[in-house]
Every structure is written in C-alpha cells, then in structure tokens.
C-alpha cells in the first residue's frame, strides 16, 4: 500500500472548491513513472530514445508539481499555478501530453490510463486548474527539448573496403553525440581517455577474463554469476527505475520531493547516454566477440584466438567502450546516495524482465553499482576496464544532478 502524506489540515476552500495541496497523495509521480516505464519497455523505442522520453516527461511533471506546491525555487519557466490545484491532475495531464507525443505506439494505452487517473479526481476547479498547469508544463518542456538534436540525421558509415561484406545492421544512435545535454556543458565533457593499448598487460587481463567467464558455455562462471548476468541482460528504465521507486516509496516523502528526484535521475540518465555514445563512437572499440575471434591480430602474445567464441548474451549493436549499463548505474547510484543522505536507508531493490521478473536487493548502493559492472562482464559483452571507466563517468554525471537539484555542493 502506497504511503499517504499525513494531513496537517483538512479544509475545503469554499470560494473555489479547491483542496489544499497537503491533501494530495504523494504517490502520483511514482505511479506514472511505473506506468511510463512499462509503456516505453513494450513500445518499439530503443533504450536511449526511451530514456530521453522519460527525462522530458519527468521534467514536465516536476515543473507542474512545483508550480502548485511551490516547495522549491521556481525555474526559469515561471509557471503560474494555484496552491489549491490538483497535483494528481497536473501529473496525469503532463504525463499524457509527453507520452502521446514521444511514445506514439502506445498512445491508446496512454489515453486509457489518463482517463482512469482523471476519473478518480473529484470534479471542480482544482482538477481544471491542475490539468491546465500540467498541459502548460508539458508544452513548455517539449518546445525546449524538440531542438536538442534528437532529429539529427543518422549517417553512420560502415568500415569496409570496396566490395567486401560487413554486417549490415546499422549501430544504435550514432547521432547521439550531436544532442544537447541537460546538465553537461557538452557531450564530450566527461569523455575518458582511450581504451587499453592492445599490446598492454591490462588488455591481456581484460581479454582473458571475459574470454573465460563471459562465454556462452563458460566452465568457471558460477550459478550466482549466471543469475546476475541474466538479470542485467535487461536494459532501459524498466529495470533501473524500480530502484528509484524503492527510495521514492519510502515513508515520509512527499510528491514534490519525488517529482524532483525522478527529474534529477532521468535528466542525468539521458546525459549519461549522450556521454557514453559520444565516447563509444569516438573510440569505436571492438566488442569481445570481435576481439576474441581475432585474437591473433592484436599484437599481444598473451591473447589466444578462439575462432568460435560466443558471449553469454547477444552483443548490443554499438561499440564497446565505455560500458553503457555501468554509466547508468554510476549515475543513478550517486543520485540516490545523495537523496537518502543521513536519513533512513531503504532496501534498494528492483526486478528484471530478462530474469523472469526476479527481484534483487542491495543494502548499499555501491554493491548495486559493482554488481552491474560485473554483470556485463559475466554477460560477455564488456571488458573490465570499460566497466570501470563507465562507472566513474556515471558518478561524475550523477554529481552534476546532485549539485543542481539536491542542494549538495559537491
């Protein structure tokens, strides 16, 4: 059962019919987050595009909610909202407007969810005003983000020589480095140094580790490691936002606080995707399946070729370095750690659609972050250095969100 914010005063404002904002349930944001994650996951959107949609949605939600509650300083949008307006109506309307626009394949499902949510809100000026604030917030954020470079033409050029076949699937979002970030100063702000030199001991370590533990029929991967690999085969918000909701659903939180948290997480996650694809396409580093099947050409005597090596899961269709899962876990873990602060620490938990919706829990966020990194190695799709570099990139991006939105100075 979701938590209801304790009322300090229950009063009807007779002149307007508005309910005081303290009466609003604090779970409207988390309910729409869960709904949106499911819709995005079941749509035809790739993971980076889905993350962008959620960032736009949650930014609009926060702007609408804070315009009503006025808990935090107003943004540059300066939306006008009555303190008596329905927050639930604002959240539902903002969510609907964004999702119908950015997840069109699920427009009918969005409309059904919207009508159900609005039917539960009493008729009156409170509902009308809340819906109006949500509509205006969505329109404002959409107008700003429609020019973020998302529509830049994809022009990836396959590497080949005339007449020679190469795999024909176009890599994912090669135009992402052209997008405008939310928090970073540029897509390359946190671009790391290059991957290991192929003649180095570090490269040989990375190569031989994943060759042994990340293969489809590994002899050394334990059952627990296999379970972790299967769990983190999932990508996208559907797996990560469960972790965020385990914080948002904690006792004592309110709707504006949750709106701010989800905005910080989704904006930073979208930036993490921009940063990691900037680095991926800058270095264009080979995946383990390519490297191991070509181990005789890397100039390193410690890397023996395996001509039939296959990873535990299918390899994602984009360059290897750095690890995208790792940058997201580092980003979200850093934000949640700051959000929890010195208060009660919840049990961090989420479920995975690639592991029969099984649930994993962590008492420490650093354990979650490290599990994600290890999981991608057990999966056979990322080298150790790539995981370490991606994690550190994510932590830097997470700190940007912490400083901007959560009031911390570092």
XYZ file of C-alpha atoms in Angstrom:
410
model
C 0.000 0.000 0.000
C 1.418 3.361 -1.003
C 2.077 5.980 1.602
C -0.383 8.848 2.055
C 1.020 12.121 3.233
C -0.256 12.898 6.737
C -2.604 15.867 6.750
C -1.853 18.781 8.989
C -5.034 20.487 7.933
C -8.086 19.240 6.056
C -10.128 22.126 4.784
C -12.206 22.908 1.759
C -11.779 26.378 0.366
C -15.426 27.153 -0.211
C -14.904 30.017 -2.629
C -13.064 27.867 -5.134
C -13.824 24.272 -4.298
C -10.052 23.601 -4.213
C -8.487 21.030 -1.907
C -5.418 22.186 -0.045
C -2.242 20.723 -1.529
C -1.410 18.877 1.722
C -4.267 16.514 0.958
C -2.695 15.256 -2.255
C -1.358 11.723 -2.286
C 2.426 11.602 -2.579
C 2.455 8.684 -4.996
C 1.073 10.221 -8.218
C 4.584 10.694 -9.575
C 5.740 7.160 -8.802
C 2.554 5.678 -10.253
C 3.064 7.490 -13.546
C 6.738 6.585 -13.536
C 5.936 2.880 -13.239
C 3.270 3.184 -15.922
C 5.557 5.090 -18.292
C 8.433 2.636 -17.814
C 6.159 -0.256 -18.766
C 4.836 1.607 -21.806
C 8.309 2.534 -23.024
C 9.575 -1.018 -22.468
C 6.728 -2.503 -24.524
C 6.997 0.057 -27.324
C 9.305 -0.015 -30.314
C 11.681 2.572 -28.817
C 15.335 1.738 -28.278
C 16.747 2.273 -24.774
C 18.403 5.687 -25.333
C 15.280 7.091 -27.003
C 13.113 5.747 -24.187
C 15.364 7.385 -21.603
C 15.038 10.698 -23.413
C 11.237 10.447 -23.378
C 11.213 9.781 -19.631
C 13.536 12.715 -18.959
C 11.206 15.053 -20.830
C 8.159 13.613 -19.071
C 9.594 13.850 -15.574
C 10.903 17.357 -16.146
C 7.415 18.455 -17.170
C 5.937 16.665 -14.156
C 8.298 18.412 -11.760
C 7.662 21.827 -13.288
C 3.897 21.321 -12.971
C 4.000 19.943 -9.420
C 6.389 22.576 -8.101
C 4.341 25.337 -9.742
C 1.484 24.214 -7.500
C 3.248 23.279 -4.261
C 5.998 25.916 -4.514
C 8.224 23.753 -2.340
C 11.396 24.576 -4.273
C 12.516 27.781 -6.046
C 10.755 28.439 -9.339
C 12.636 27.596 -12.530
C 13.124 29.902 -15.480
C 9.769 28.693 -16.862
C 7.984 30.529 -14.037
C 4.757 28.605 -14.478
C 1.824 30.048 -12.564
C -0.094 27.514 -10.524
C -2.599 27.879 -7.703
C -1.667 26.178 -4.444
C -5.120 24.643 -4.462
C -4.783 22.995 -7.870
C -4.877 19.212 -8.103
C -1.367 17.814 -8.237
C -2.706 14.446 -9.396
C -4.407 16.128 -12.357
C -1.245 18.056 -13.184
C 0.878 14.898 -13.127
C -1.581 12.898 -15.218
C -2.012 15.639 -17.816
C 1.699 16.359 -18.175
C 2.463 12.635 -18.474
C -0.233 12.107 -21.078
C 0.912 15.024 -23.233
C 4.536 13.836 -23.296
C 3.892 10.127 -23.733
C 1.383 10.554 -26.567
C 3.940 12.708 -28.379
C 7.091 10.664 -27.701
C 5.748 7.107 -27.402
C 3.114 7.186 -30.167
C 2.943 3.391 -30.482
C 1.353 3.330 -27.014
C -0.932 6.342 -27.431
C -4.118 4.298 -26.896
C -2.757 2.783 -23.671
C -1.737 6.247 -22.500
C -5.229 7.608 -23.129
C -6.815 4.746 -21.196
C -4.501 5.289 -18.226
C -5.096 9.043 -18.343
C -8.879 8.722 -18.336
C -8.749 6.301 -15.429
C -6.487 8.600 -13.423
C -8.615 11.679 -14.119
C -11.850 9.846 -13.281
C -10.515 9.267 -9.763
C -10.086 13.020 -9.172
C -13.163 14.952 -7.934
C -14.634 17.358 -10.459
C -14.166 21.042 -9.817
C -11.815 23.977 -10.235
C -8.976 22.124 -8.509
C -8.998 19.465 -11.217
C -9.349 22.008 -14.024
C -6.503 24.156 -12.723
C -4.222 21.186 -12.125
C -4.803 19.881 -15.620
C -4.087 23.328 -17.055
C -0.760 23.566 -15.221
C 0.221 20.093 -16.424
C -0.649 20.942 -20.026
C 1.379 24.160 -19.929
C 4.372 22.476 -18.325
C 4.392 19.724 -20.955
C 4.119 22.212 -23.822
C 6.970 24.316 -22.437
C 9.370 21.398 -21.937
C 8.524 19.843 -25.294
C 9.225 23.155 -27.007
C 12.636 23.367 -25.335
C 13.714 19.776 -25.970
C 12.464 19.390 -29.534
C 15.609 21.251 -30.582
C 18.027 19.041 -28.614
C 19.493 17.317 -31.675
C 17.316 14.220 -31.464
C 16.196 14.621 -35.074
C 19.749 14.918 -36.436
C 20.123 12.541 -39.363
C 21.910 9.266 -38.647
C 24.868 8.964 -41.043
C 26.962 6.087 -39.681
C 29.475 4.901 -42.277
C 30.377 1.185 -42.051
C 34.093 0.430 -42.092
C 34.990 -1.678 -45.140
C 36.814 -1.708 -48.439
C 35.072 -1.742 -51.785
C 33.282 -4.995 -52.488
C 33.834 -6.588 -49.057
C 30.852 -7.689 -46.981
C 30.430 -6.382 -43.439
C 27.446 -6.966 -41.098
C 24.638 -4.756 -42.334
C 22.783 -3.732 -39.167
C 23.292 -0.016 -38.515
C 24.663 0.631 -34.990
C 22.398 2.232 -32.418
C 22.005 6.052 -32.128
C 25.288 7.042 -33.744
C 23.899 10.607 -33.839
C 23.561 10.812 -30.033
C 26.872 12.742 -29.670
C 25.149 15.590 -31.535
C 22.437 16.005 -28.882
C 22.214 18.869 -26.393
C 22.630 17.667 -22.789
C 20.531 18.695 -19.794
C 23.325 19.053 -17.250
C 26.653 18.655 -19.007
C 28.310 21.523 -20.829
C 28.874 19.336 -23.905
C 28.536 15.667 -24.944
C 32.309 15.244 -24.576
C 32.611 16.869 -21.125
C 33.436 13.542 -19.471
C 34.922 11.755 -22.465
C 37.541 9.398 -20.981
C 40.983 8.538 -22.263
C 41.327 5.716 -24.779
C 40.792 2.013 -24.063
C 43.842 -0.084 -23.156
C 46.658 -0.443 -25.651
C 46.290 -3.822 -27.328
C 49.880 -4.741 -26.505
C 49.483 -3.983 -22.797
C 49.146 -6.320 -19.816
C 45.875 -4.559 -18.978
C 44.418 -5.548 -22.337
C 45.539 -9.141 -21.897
C 43.924 -9.196 -18.427
C 40.620 -7.858 -19.753
C 40.672 -10.178 -22.757
C 41.392 -13.376 -20.876
C 38.964 -12.603 -18.058
C 35.956 -12.186 -20.311
C 37.037 -14.970 -22.629
C 36.816 -17.363 -19.688
C 33.895 -16.063 -17.645
C 31.771 -14.361 -20.294
C 31.476 -17.151 -22.850
C 28.148 -18.788 -23.521
C 29.343 -22.122 -22.143
C 31.789 -20.847 -19.543
C 33.318 -23.520 -17.302
C 34.118 -21.105 -14.479
C 31.038 -18.851 -14.232
C 29.118 -19.813 -11.100
C 25.336 -20.116 -10.875
C 25.167 -16.867 -8.902
C 27.223 -15.110 -11.562
C 24.989 -16.552 -14.267
C 21.929 -15.273 -12.395
C 23.490 -11.810 -12.211
C 24.335 -11.933 -15.925
C 20.767 -12.849 -16.831
C 19.373 -10.163 -14.521
C 21.458 -7.387 -16.109
C 20.783 -8.505 -19.651
C 17.810 -6.133 -19.344
C 18.314 -2.566 -20.476
C 16.370 0.629 -20.078
C 14.415 2.409 -17.406
C 12.200 -0.562 -16.580
C 14.999 -2.152 -14.549
C 16.670 0.961 -13.142
C 13.598 2.913 -12.125
C 12.437 0.138 -9.865
C 15.466 1.018 -7.752
C 14.467 4.692 -7.748
C 10.927 3.812 -6.699
C 12.289 1.870 -3.739
C 13.510 5.263 -2.489
C 10.501 7.274 -3.666
C 8.125 4.932 -1.857
C 9.934 5.358 1.472
C 7.879 6.712 4.406
C 7.834 10.456 4.962
C 8.394 11.579 1.379
C 6.083 13.976 -0.469
C 5.009 14.369 -4.062
C 7.244 17.338 -4.921
C 10.288 15.616 -3.469
C 9.567 12.563 -5.619
C 8.984 14.718 -8.687
C 12.365 16.365 -8.165
C 14.102 13.007 -7.631
C 12.732 11.490 -10.836
C 13.612 14.642 -12.789
C 17.196 14.525 -11.496
C 17.526 10.815 -12.269
C 16.035 10.966 -15.764
C 17.882 14.090 -16.881
C 21.182 12.660 -15.629
C 20.463 9.284 -17.246
C 19.753 10.956 -20.575
C 23.026 12.876 -20.244
C 24.801 9.624 -19.381
C 23.528 8.156 -22.646
C 24.792 11.179 -24.559
C 28.196 10.969 -22.870
C 28.652 7.244 -23.328
C 27.713 7.264 -27.015
C 29.997 10.234 -27.581
C 32.850 8.107 -26.234
C 31.724 4.908 -27.951
C 31.664 6.428 -31.415
C 34.813 8.458 -30.772
C 36.892 5.341 -29.993
C 34.878 2.730 -31.946
C 36.413 -0.065 -29.855
C 35.692 -3.682 -30.724
C 33.395 -5.941 -28.748
C 34.663 -9.119 -27.048
C 33.220 -11.400 -29.753
C 35.153 -9.469 -32.412
C 38.346 -9.236 -30.363
C 38.434 -12.880 -29.290
C 37.702 -14.224 -32.773
C 40.569 -12.008 -33.978
C 42.942 -12.531 -31.074
C 45.808 -13.341 -33.438
C 45.926 -9.812 -34.914
C 46.084 -7.636 -31.786
C 49.873 -7.880 -31.459
C 49.683 -9.386 -27.970
C 51.147 -12.852 -27.417
C 49.025 -13.296 -24.251
C 45.708 -13.223 -26.133
C 44.996 -16.523 -27.835
C 42.376 -16.556 -30.566
C 39.176 -18.587 -30.231
C 37.533 -18.768 -33.689
C 34.124 -19.863 -32.360
C 33.844 -17.868 -29.122
C 30.317 -16.644 -28.307
C 29.186 -14.393 -25.431
C 26.568 -15.412 -22.863
C 24.050 -12.906 -24.287
C 23.653 -11.288 -27.684
C 26.061 -8.414 -28.197
C 24.465 -4.931 -28.331
C 24.723 -3.165 -31.681
C 27.144 -0.352 -30.831
C 30.834 -0.025 -29.913
C 32.127 -1.483 -26.655
C 33.973 1.305 -24.823
C 32.765 2.503 -22.349
C 30.030 0.372 -20.733
C 26.579 1.997 -21.027
C 24.984 -0.069 -18.247
C 27.846 0.980 -15.973
C 27.500 4.691 -16.670
C 23.782 4.496 -15.827
C 24.329 2.567 -12.589
C 27.045 5.009 -11.538
C 24.793 7.946 -12.331
C 21.696 6.666 -10.534
C 23.609 5.245 -7.598
C 25.277 8.593 -6.961
C 21.977 10.483 -7.047
C 20.171 8.030 -4.775
C 23.016 8.054 -2.285
C 22.734 11.844 -2.037
C 18.940 11.704 -1.835
C 18.962 9.228 1.043
C 21.700 11.193 2.793
C 21.801 10.663 6.526
C 18.168 9.564 6.729
C 16.785 6.036 6.980
C 18.293 3.786 4.324
C 15.678 1.783 2.410
C 16.269 -1.632 0.955
C 17.255 -0.847 -2.610
C 15.524 -3.266 -4.940
C 14.339 -3.852 -8.483
C 13.167 -6.623 -10.793
C 14.363 -7.745 -14.219
C 12.227 -8.747 -17.213
C 15.095 -10.869 -18.576
C 15.244 -12.906 -15.355
C 11.566 -13.877 -15.077
C 10.887 -10.669 -13.134
C 13.005 -11.941 -10.270
C 13.911 -9.393 -7.582
C 17.355 -8.461 -6.329
C 18.089 -6.269 -3.303
C 21.067 -4.311 -2.010
C 21.717 -2.622 1.311
C 24.480 -0.449 -0.149
C 24.314 1.378 -3.461
C 27.973 0.715 -4.156
C 27.165 -3.015 -4.121
C 24.476 -2.396 -6.751
C 26.891 -0.365 -8.886
C 29.567 -3.054 -8.742
C 27.065 -5.812 -9.491
C 26.008 -4.072 -12.687
C 29.641 -3.773 -13.795
C 30.340 -7.429 -13.035
C 27.105 -8.471 -14.703
C 28.136 -7.036 -18.052
C 31.429 -8.939 -17.852
C 29.594 -12.162 -16.985
C 27.332 -11.365 -19.963
C 30.375 -11.432 -22.234
C 29.765 -8.003 -23.752
C 32.082 -5.643 -21.810
C 35.703 -5.689 -20.731
C 36.709 -4.885 -17.129
C 38.341 -1.546 -17.997
C 35.255 -0.447 -19.911
C 33.095 -1.217 -16.874
C 35.366 0.711 -14.530
C 35.583 3.720 -16.832
C 31.826 3.784 -17.464
C 31.089 3.640 -13.747
C 33.339 6.612 -12.986
C 31.818 8.629 -15.827
C 28.371 7.932 -14.380
C 29.382 9.073 -10.912
C 30.589 12.397 -12.326
C 27.312 12.951 -14.171
C 25.325 11.950 -11.098
C 27.171 14.580 -9.086
C 26.098 17.252 -11.579
C 22.465 16.403 -10.838
C 23.120 16.294 -7.098
C 24.627 19.783 -7.136
C 21.917 21.261 -9.340
C 18.828 19.694 -7.842
C 19.513 18.138 -4.461
C 21.289 21.058 -2.825
C 24.694 19.444 -2.345
C 27.856 21.406 -3.100
C 29.995 18.555 -4.387
